[in-house]
mmCIF file of C-alpha atoms in Angstrom:
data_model
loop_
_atom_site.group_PDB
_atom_site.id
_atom_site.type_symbol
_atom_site.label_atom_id
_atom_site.label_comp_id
_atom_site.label_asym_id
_atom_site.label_seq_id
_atom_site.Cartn_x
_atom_site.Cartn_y
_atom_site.Cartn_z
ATOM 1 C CA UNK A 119 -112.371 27.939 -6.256
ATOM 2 C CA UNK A 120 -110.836 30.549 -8.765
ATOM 3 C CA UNK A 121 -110.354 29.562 -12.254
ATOM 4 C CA UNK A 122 -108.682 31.452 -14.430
ATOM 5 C CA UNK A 123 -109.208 30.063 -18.207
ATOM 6 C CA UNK A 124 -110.025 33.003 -20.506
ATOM 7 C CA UNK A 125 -107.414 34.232 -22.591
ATOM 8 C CA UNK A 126 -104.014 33.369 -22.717
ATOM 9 C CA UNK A 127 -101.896 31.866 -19.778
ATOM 10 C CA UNK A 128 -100.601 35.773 -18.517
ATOM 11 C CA UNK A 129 -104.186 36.666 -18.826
ATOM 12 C CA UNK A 130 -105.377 34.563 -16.000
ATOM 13 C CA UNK A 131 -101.828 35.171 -14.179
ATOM 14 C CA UNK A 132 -102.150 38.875 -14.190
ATOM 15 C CA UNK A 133 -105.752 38.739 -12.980
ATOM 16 C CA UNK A 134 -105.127 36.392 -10.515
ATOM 17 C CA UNK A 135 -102.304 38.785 -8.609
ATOM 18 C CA UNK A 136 -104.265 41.521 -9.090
ATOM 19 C CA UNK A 137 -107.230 39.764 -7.617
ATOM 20 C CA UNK A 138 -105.166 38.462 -4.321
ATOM 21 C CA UNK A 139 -103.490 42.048 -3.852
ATOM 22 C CA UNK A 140 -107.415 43.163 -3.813
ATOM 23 C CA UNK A 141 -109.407 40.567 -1.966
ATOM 24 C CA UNK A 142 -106.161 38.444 -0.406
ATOM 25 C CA UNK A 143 -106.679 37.971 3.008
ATOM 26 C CA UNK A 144 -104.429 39.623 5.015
ATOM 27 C CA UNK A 145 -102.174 36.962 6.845
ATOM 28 C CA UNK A 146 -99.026 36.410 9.133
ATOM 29 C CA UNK A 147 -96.731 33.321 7.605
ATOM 30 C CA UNK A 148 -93.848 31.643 8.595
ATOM 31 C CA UNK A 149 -90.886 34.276 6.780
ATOM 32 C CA UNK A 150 -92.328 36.880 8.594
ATOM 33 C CA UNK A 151 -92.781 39.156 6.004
ATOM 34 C CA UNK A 152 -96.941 39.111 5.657
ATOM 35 C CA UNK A 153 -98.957 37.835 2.803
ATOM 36 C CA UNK A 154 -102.191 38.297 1.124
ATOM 37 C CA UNK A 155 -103.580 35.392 0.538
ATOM 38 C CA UNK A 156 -106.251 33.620 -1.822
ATOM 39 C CA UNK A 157 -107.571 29.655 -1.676
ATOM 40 C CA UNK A 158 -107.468 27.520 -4.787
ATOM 41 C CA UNK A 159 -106.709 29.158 -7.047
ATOM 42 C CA UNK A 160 -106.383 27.100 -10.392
ATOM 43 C CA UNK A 161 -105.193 28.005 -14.205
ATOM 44 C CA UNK A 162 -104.540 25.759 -17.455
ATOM 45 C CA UNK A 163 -103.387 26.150 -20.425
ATOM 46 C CA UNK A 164 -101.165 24.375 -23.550
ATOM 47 C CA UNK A 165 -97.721 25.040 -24.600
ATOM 48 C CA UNK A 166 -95.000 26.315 -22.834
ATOM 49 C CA UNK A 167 -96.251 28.953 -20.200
ATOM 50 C CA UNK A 168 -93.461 31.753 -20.383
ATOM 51 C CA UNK A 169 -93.971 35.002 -18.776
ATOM 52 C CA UNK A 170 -93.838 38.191 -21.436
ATOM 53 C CA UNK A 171 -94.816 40.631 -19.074
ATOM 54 C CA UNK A 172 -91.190 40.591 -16.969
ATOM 55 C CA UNK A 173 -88.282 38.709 -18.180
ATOM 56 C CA UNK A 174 -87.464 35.517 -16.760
ATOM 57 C CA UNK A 175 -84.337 33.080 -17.359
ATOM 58 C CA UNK A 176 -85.556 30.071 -19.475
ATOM 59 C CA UNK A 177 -82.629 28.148 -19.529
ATOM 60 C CA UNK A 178 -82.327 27.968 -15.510
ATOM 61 C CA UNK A 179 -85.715 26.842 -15.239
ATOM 62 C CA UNK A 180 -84.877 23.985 -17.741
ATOM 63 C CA UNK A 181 -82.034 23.535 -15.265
ATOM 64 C CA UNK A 182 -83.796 23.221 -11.979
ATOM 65 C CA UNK A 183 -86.381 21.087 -14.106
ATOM 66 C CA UNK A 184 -83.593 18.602 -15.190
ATOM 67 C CA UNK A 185 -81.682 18.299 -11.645
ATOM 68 C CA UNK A 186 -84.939 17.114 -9.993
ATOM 69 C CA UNK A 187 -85.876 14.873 -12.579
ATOM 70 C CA UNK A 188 -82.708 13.191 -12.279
ATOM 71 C CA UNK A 189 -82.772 12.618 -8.598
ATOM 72 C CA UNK A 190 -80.442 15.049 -7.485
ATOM 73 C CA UNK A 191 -80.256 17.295 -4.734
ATOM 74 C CA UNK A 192 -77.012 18.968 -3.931
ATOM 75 C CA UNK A 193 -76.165 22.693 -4.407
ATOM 76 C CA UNK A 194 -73.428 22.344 -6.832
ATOM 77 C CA UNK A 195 -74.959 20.646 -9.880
ATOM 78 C CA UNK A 196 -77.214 23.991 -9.705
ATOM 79 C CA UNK A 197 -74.321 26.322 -9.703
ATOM 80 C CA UNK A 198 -72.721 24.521 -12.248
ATOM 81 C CA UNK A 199 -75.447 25.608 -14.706
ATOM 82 C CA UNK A 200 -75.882 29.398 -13.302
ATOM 83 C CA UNK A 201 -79.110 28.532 -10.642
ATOM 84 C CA UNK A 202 -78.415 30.816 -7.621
ATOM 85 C CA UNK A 203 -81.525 31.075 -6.015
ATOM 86 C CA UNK A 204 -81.633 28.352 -4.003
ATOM 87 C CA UNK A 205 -78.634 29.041 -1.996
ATOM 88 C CA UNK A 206 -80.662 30.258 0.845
ATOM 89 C CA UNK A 207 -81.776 26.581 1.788
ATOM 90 C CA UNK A 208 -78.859 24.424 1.347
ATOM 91 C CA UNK A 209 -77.679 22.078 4.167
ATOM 92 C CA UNK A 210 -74.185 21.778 5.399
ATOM 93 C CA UNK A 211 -73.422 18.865 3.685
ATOM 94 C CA UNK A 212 -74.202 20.881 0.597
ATOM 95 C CA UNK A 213 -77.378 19.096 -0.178
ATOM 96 C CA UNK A 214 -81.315 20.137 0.724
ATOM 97 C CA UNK A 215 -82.028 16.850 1.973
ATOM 98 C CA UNK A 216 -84.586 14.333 0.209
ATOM 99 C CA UNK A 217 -86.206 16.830 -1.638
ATOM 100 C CA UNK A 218 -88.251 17.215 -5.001
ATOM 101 C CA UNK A 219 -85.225 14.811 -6.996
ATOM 102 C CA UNK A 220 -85.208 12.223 -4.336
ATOM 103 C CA UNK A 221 -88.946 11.865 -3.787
ATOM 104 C CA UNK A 222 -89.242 11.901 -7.577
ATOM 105 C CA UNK A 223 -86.737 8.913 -8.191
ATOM 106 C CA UNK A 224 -86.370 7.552 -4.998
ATOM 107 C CA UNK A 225 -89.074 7.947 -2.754
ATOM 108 C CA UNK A 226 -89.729 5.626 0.069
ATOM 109 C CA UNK A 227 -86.254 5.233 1.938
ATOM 110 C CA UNK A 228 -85.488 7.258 4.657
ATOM 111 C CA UNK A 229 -82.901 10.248 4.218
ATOM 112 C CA UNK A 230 -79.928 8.647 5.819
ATOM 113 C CA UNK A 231 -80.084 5.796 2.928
ATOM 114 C CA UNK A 232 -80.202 8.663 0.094
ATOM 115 C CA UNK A 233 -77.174 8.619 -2.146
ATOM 116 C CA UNK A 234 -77.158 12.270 -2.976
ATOM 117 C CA UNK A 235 -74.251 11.939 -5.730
ATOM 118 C CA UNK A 236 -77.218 10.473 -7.886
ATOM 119 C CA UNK A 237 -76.904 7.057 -8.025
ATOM 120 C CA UNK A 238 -80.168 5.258 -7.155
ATOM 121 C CA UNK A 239 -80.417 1.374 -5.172
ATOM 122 C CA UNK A 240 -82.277 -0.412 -6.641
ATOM 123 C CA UNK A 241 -84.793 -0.809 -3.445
ATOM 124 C CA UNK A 242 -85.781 2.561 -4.179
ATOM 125 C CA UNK A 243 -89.432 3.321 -5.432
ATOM 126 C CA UNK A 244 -88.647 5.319 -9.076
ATOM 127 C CA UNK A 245 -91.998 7.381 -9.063
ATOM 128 C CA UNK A 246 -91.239 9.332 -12.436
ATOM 129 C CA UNK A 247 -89.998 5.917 -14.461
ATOM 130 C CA UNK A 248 -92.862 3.710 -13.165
ATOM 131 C CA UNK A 249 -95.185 7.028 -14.473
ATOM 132 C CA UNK A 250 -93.600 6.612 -17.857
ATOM 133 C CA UNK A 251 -94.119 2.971 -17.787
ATOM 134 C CA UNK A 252 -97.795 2.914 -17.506
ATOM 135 C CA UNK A 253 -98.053 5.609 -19.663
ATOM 136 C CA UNK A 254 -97.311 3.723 -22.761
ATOM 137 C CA UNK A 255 -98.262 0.176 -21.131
ATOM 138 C CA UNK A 256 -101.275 1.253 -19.580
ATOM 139 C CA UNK A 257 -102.396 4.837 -21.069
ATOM 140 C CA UNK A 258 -105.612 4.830 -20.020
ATOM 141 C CA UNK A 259 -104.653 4.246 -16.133
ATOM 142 C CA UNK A 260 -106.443 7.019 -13.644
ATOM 143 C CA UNK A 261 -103.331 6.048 -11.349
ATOM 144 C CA UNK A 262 -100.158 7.510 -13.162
ATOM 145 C CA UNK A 263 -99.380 9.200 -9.984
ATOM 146 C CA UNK A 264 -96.127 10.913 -8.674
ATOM 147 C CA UNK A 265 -96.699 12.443 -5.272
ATOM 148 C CA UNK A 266 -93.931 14.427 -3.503
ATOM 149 C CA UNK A 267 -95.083 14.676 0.437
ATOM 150 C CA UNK A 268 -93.344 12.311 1.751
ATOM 151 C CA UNK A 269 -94.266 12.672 5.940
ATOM 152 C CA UNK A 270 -90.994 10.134 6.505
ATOM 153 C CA UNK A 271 -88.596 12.606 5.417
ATOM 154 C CA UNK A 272 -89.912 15.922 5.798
ATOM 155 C CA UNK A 273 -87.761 16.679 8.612
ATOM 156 C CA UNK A 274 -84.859 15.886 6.825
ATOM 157 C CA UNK A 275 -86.014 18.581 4.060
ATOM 158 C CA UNK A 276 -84.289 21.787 3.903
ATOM 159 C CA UNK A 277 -87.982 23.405 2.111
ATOM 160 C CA UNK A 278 -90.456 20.566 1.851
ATOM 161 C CA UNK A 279 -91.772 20.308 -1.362
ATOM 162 C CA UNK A 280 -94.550 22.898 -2.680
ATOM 163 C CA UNK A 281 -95.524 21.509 -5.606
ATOM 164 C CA UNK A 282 -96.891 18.125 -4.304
ATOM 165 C CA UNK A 283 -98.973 16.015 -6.493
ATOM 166 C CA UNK A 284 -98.809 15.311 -10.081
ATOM 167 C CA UNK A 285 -101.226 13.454 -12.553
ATOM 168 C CA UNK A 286 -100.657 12.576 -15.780
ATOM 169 C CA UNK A 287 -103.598 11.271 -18.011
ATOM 170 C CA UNK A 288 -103.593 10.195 -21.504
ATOM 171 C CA UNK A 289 -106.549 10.848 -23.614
ATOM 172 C CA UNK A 290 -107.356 9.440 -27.328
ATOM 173 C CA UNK A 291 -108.009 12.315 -30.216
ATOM 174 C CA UNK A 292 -109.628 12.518 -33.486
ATOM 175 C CA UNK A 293 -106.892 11.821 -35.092
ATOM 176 C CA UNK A 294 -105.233 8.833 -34.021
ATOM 177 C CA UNK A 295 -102.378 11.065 -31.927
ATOM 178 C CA UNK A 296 -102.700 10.404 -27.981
ATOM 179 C CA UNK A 297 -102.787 13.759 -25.876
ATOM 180 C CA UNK A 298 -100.991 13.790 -22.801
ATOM 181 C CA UNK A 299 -102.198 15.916 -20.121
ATOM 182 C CA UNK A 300 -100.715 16.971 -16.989
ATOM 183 C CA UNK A 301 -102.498 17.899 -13.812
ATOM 184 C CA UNK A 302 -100.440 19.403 -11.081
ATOM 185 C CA UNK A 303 -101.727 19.911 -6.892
ATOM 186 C CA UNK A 304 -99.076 22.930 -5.200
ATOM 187 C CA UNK A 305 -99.844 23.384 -1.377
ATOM 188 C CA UNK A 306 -98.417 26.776 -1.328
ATOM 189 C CA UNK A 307 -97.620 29.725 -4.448
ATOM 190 C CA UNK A 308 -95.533 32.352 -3.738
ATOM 191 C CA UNK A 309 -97.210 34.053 -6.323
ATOM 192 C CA UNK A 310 -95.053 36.314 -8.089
ATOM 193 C CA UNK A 311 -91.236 34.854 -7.594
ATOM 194 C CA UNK A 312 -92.289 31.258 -7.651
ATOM 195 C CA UNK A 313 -95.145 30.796 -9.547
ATOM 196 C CA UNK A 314 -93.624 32.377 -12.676
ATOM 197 C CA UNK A 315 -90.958 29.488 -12.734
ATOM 198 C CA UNK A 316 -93.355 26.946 -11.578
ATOM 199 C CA UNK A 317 -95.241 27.693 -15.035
ATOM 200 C CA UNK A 318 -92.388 26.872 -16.588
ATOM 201 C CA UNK A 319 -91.266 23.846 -14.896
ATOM 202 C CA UNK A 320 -94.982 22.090 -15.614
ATOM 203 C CA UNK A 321 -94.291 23.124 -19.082
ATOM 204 C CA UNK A 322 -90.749 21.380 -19.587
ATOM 205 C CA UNK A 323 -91.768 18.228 -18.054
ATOM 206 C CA UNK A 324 -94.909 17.439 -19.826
ATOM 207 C CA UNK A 325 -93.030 18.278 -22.696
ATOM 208 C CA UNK A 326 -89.792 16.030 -21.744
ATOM 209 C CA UNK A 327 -92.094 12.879 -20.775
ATOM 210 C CA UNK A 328 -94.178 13.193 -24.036
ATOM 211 C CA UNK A 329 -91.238 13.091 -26.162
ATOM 212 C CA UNK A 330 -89.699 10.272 -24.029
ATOM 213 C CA UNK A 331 -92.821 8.257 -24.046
ATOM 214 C CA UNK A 332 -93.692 9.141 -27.921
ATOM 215 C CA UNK A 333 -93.877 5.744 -29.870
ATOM 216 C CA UNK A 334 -94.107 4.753 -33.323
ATOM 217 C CA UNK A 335 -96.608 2.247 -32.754
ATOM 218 C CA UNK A 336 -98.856 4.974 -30.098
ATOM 219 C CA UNK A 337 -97.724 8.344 -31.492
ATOM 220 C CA UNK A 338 -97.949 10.940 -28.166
ATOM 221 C CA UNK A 339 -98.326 15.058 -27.917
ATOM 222 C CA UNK A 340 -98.119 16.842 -24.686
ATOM 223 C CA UNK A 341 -101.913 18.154 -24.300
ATOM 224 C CA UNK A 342 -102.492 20.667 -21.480
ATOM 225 C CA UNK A 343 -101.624 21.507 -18.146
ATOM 226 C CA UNK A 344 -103.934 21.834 -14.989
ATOM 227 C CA UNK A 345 -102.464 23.397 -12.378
ATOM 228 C CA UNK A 346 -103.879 24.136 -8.830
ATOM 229 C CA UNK A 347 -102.556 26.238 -6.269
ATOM 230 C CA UNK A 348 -104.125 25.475 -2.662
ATOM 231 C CA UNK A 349 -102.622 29.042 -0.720
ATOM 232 C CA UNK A 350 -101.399 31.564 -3.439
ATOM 233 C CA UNK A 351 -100.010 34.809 -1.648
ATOM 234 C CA UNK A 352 -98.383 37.499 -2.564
ATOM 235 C CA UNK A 353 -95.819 39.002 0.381
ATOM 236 C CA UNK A 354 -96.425 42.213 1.205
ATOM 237 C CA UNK A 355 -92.674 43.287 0.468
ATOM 238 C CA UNK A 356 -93.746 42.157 -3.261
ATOM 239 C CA UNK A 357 -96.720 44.729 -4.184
ATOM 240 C CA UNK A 358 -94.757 47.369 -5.822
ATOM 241 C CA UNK A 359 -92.898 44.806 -8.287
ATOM 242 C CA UNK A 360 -96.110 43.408 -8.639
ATOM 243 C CA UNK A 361 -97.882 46.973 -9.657
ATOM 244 C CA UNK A 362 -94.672 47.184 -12.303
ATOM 245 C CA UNK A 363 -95.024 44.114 -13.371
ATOM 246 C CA UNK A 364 -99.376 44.728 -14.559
ATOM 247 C CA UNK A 365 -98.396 47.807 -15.895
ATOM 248 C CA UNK A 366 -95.858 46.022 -18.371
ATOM 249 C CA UNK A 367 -98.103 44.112 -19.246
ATOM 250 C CA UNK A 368 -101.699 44.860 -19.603
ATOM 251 C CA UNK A 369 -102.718 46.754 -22.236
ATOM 252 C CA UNK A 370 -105.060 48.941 -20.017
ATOM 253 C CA UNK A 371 -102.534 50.295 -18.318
ATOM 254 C CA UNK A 372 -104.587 52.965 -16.325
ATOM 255 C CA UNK A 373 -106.375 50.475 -14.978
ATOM 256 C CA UNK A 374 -103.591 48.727 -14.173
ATOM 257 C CA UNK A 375 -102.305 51.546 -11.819
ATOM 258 C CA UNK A 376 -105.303 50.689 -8.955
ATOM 259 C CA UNK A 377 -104.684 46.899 -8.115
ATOM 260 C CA UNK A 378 -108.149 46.181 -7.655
ATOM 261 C CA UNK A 379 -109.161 46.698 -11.437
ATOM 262 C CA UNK A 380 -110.053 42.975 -12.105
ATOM 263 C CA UNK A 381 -110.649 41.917 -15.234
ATOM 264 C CA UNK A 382 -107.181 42.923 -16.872
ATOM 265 C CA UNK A 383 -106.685 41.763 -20.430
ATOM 266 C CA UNK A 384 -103.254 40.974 -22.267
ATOM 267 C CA UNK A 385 -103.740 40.512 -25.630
ATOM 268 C CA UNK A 386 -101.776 41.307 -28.772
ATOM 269 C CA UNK A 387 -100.236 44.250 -27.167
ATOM 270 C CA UNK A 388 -96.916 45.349 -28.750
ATOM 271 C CA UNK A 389 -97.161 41.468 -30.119
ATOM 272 C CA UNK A 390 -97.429 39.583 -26.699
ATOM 273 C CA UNK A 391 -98.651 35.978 -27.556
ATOM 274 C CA UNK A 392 -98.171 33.099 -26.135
ATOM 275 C CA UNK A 393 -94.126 31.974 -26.437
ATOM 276 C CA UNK A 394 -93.193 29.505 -29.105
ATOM 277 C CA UNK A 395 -90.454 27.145 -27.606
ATOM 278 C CA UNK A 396 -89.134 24.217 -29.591
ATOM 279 C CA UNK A 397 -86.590 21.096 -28.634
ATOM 280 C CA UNK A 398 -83.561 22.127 -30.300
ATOM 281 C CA UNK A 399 -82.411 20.642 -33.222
ATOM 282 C CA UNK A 400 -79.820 19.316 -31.623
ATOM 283 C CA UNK A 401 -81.406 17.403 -28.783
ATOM 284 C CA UNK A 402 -83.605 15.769 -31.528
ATOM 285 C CA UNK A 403 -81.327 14.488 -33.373
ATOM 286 C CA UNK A 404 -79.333 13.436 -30.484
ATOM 287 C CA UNK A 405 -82.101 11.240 -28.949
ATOM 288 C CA UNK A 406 -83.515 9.946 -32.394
ATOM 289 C CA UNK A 407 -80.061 8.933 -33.638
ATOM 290 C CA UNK A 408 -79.872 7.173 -29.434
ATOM 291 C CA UNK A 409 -83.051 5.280 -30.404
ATOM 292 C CA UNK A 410 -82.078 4.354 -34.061
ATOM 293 C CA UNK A 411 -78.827 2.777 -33.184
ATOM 294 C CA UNK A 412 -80.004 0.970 -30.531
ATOM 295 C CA UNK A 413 -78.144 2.756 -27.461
ATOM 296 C CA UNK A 414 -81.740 3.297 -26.519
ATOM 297 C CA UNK A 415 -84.038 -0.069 -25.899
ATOM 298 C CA UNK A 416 -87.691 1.365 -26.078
ATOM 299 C CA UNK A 417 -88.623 -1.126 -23.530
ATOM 300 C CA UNK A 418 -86.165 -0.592 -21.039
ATOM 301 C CA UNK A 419 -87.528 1.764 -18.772
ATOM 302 C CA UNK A 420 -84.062 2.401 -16.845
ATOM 303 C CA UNK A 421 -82.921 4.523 -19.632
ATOM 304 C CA UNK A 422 -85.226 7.158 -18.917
ATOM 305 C CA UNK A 423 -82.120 8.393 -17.022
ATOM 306 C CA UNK A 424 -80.388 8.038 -20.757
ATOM 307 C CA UNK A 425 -82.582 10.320 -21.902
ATOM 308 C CA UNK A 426 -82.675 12.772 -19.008
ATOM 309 C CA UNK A 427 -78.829 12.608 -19.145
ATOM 310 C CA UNK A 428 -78.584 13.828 -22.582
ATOM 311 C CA UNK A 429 -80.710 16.870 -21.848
ATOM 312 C CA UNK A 430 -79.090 17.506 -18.946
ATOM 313 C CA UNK A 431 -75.372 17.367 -21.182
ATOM 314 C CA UNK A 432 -77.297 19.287 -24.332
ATOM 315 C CA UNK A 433 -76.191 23.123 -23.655
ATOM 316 C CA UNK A 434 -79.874 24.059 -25.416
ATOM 317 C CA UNK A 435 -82.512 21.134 -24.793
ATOM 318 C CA UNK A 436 -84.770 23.933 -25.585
ATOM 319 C CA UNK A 437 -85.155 26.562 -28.778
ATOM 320 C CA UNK A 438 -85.841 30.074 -26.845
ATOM 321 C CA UNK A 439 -85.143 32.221 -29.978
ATOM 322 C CA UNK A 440 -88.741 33.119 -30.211
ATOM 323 C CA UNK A 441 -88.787 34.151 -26.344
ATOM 324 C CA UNK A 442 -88.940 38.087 -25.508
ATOM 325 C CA UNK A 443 -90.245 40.022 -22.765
ATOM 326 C CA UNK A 444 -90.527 43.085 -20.712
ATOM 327 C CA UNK A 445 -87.719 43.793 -18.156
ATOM 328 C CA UNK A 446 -86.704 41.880 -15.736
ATOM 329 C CA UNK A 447 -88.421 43.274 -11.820
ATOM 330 C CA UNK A 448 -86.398 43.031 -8.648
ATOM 331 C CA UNK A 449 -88.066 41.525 -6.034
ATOM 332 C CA UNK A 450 -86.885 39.946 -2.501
ATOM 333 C CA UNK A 451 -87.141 36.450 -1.626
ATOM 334 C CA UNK A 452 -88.542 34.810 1.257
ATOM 335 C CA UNK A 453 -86.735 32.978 2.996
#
């Protein structure tokens, strides 16, 4: 195991690539392209996880957050907000399948059943409501589970899912506010295009089901995030963004020009710290004033599509104003 906890988040992210470009082992994969490759390889950290080091586009990962939380899984809700980079996998019928959205809301009916437009039967197993359910019904639960490998319909996946298993635990605190933590199982990390985003998504949706779940009666705070990546690899096509990429943002940059100098640092360099990222004003008022009037029953555990609706309609769910970075790297995809 490799556990990267010192520092900040982009601490342990920067070591870790420079650690798998240095002792990765050297591997043939399915794209073709090659990979280095490392085995468990495991962070955590609190917050929202946003890389400084090369720019990355917030508000699409909020996107691709939202569309699989609300069980869909065609092409053009993501083009409607801007998300491009999955056009590489989509079906004929314009859909991926029963991917990440399906398996989240409406796992356990085979593909042909799916409605992909969104709407869910009501024989269908709702993984991420049932997890908000026992959340504030039965906190304490080792069993708030959502797990996204789903052998019936992997062949009816355009990707199968990479990030596979998530956890969610709730933990009492000192004072009186109930942490909820979320642990998070990936079977393969393409470490420096995916990964980056997959930070972010962990980040948004611990944040998005504490607020959801957050009761008067059991006040709730999202806690931390453990994430675990079984195979992360960096392709071989990817080393000289990556080498760009450490020298923006260590602050040892001579060491950051040989990739085997483990041990890089980022610290307060040129005011790199770990990004501040608030629910907009607007989506807080929107769902309090939902709650207050009643649109929203607390108890009714349907309307967690309610909620995930107004996000979804909110042009900025998310405050990014204190977000900067380095430039944006160029790097090909796998495919």
């Amino acid at each position: 195991m490799i556990l990267y906890t010192d520092g900040f988040f982009e601490s342990q992210y920067a070591e870790a690539l420079a650690k798998c470009l240095h002792d990765g082992i050297p591997s043939e994969d399915r794209t073709g392209v090659g990979t280095r490759r490392l085995q468990h390889v495991t962070f955590e950290w609190s917050g929202i996880a946003a890389l400084r080091g090369k720019k990355l586009n917030l508000p699409n990962a909020v996107s691709e957050l939202l569309w699989m939380m609300l069980g869909k899984t065609d092409l053009e809700s993501l083009k409607s907000r801007g998300v491009n980079y999955w056009d590489n996998w989509v079906k004929p019928d314009g859909t991926f399948g029963p991917i990440y959205g399906a398996q989240l809301r409406m796992f356990g009916t085979r593909a042909e059943c799916y409605g992909y437009n969104g709407r869910f039967i009501e024989s269908q197993y709702d993984q991420l409501r049932e997890c908000c359910r026992q959340i504030v019904e039965d906190p304490w639960s080792r069993r708030i589970v959502m797990s996204l490998w789903n052998p019936n319909d992997l062949t009816e996946m355009a990707l199968p899912p990479c990030h596979c298993f998530y956890q969610f635990t709730v933990l009492p605190t000192g004072d009186g506010v109930r942490e909820l933590n979320l642990h998070v199982t990936q079977r393969s990390a393409d470490a420096f295009i995916g990964v980056p985003y997959d930070f972010l998504l962990f980040s948004f949706m611990l944040q998005l089901v504490a607020l959801f779940c957050d009761r008067d009666d059991a006040p709730l705070r999202a806690g931390k995030i453990y994430y675990t990546c079984n195979d992360f690899h960096v392709y071989d096509n990817h080393k000289g963004a990556i080498m760009q990429y450490l020298k923006q943002v260590t602050n040892r940059r001579e060491m950051a020009k040989a990739y085997g100098a483990i041990g890089l640092t980022v610290d307060s360099w040129q005011g790199f710290t770990q990004t501040v990222c608030y629910f907009s004003d607007m989506f807080r008022c929107c769902w309090a004033d939902m709650r207050n009037h009643g649109t929203i029953d607390g108890e009714d555990w349907r309307n967690i599509d309610d909620f995930l609706a107004l996000a979804w309609n909110v042009p900025e769910v998310f405050d990014f104003s204190g977000y900067s970075s380095q430039p944006f790297i160029k790097a090909p995809v796998a495919v």
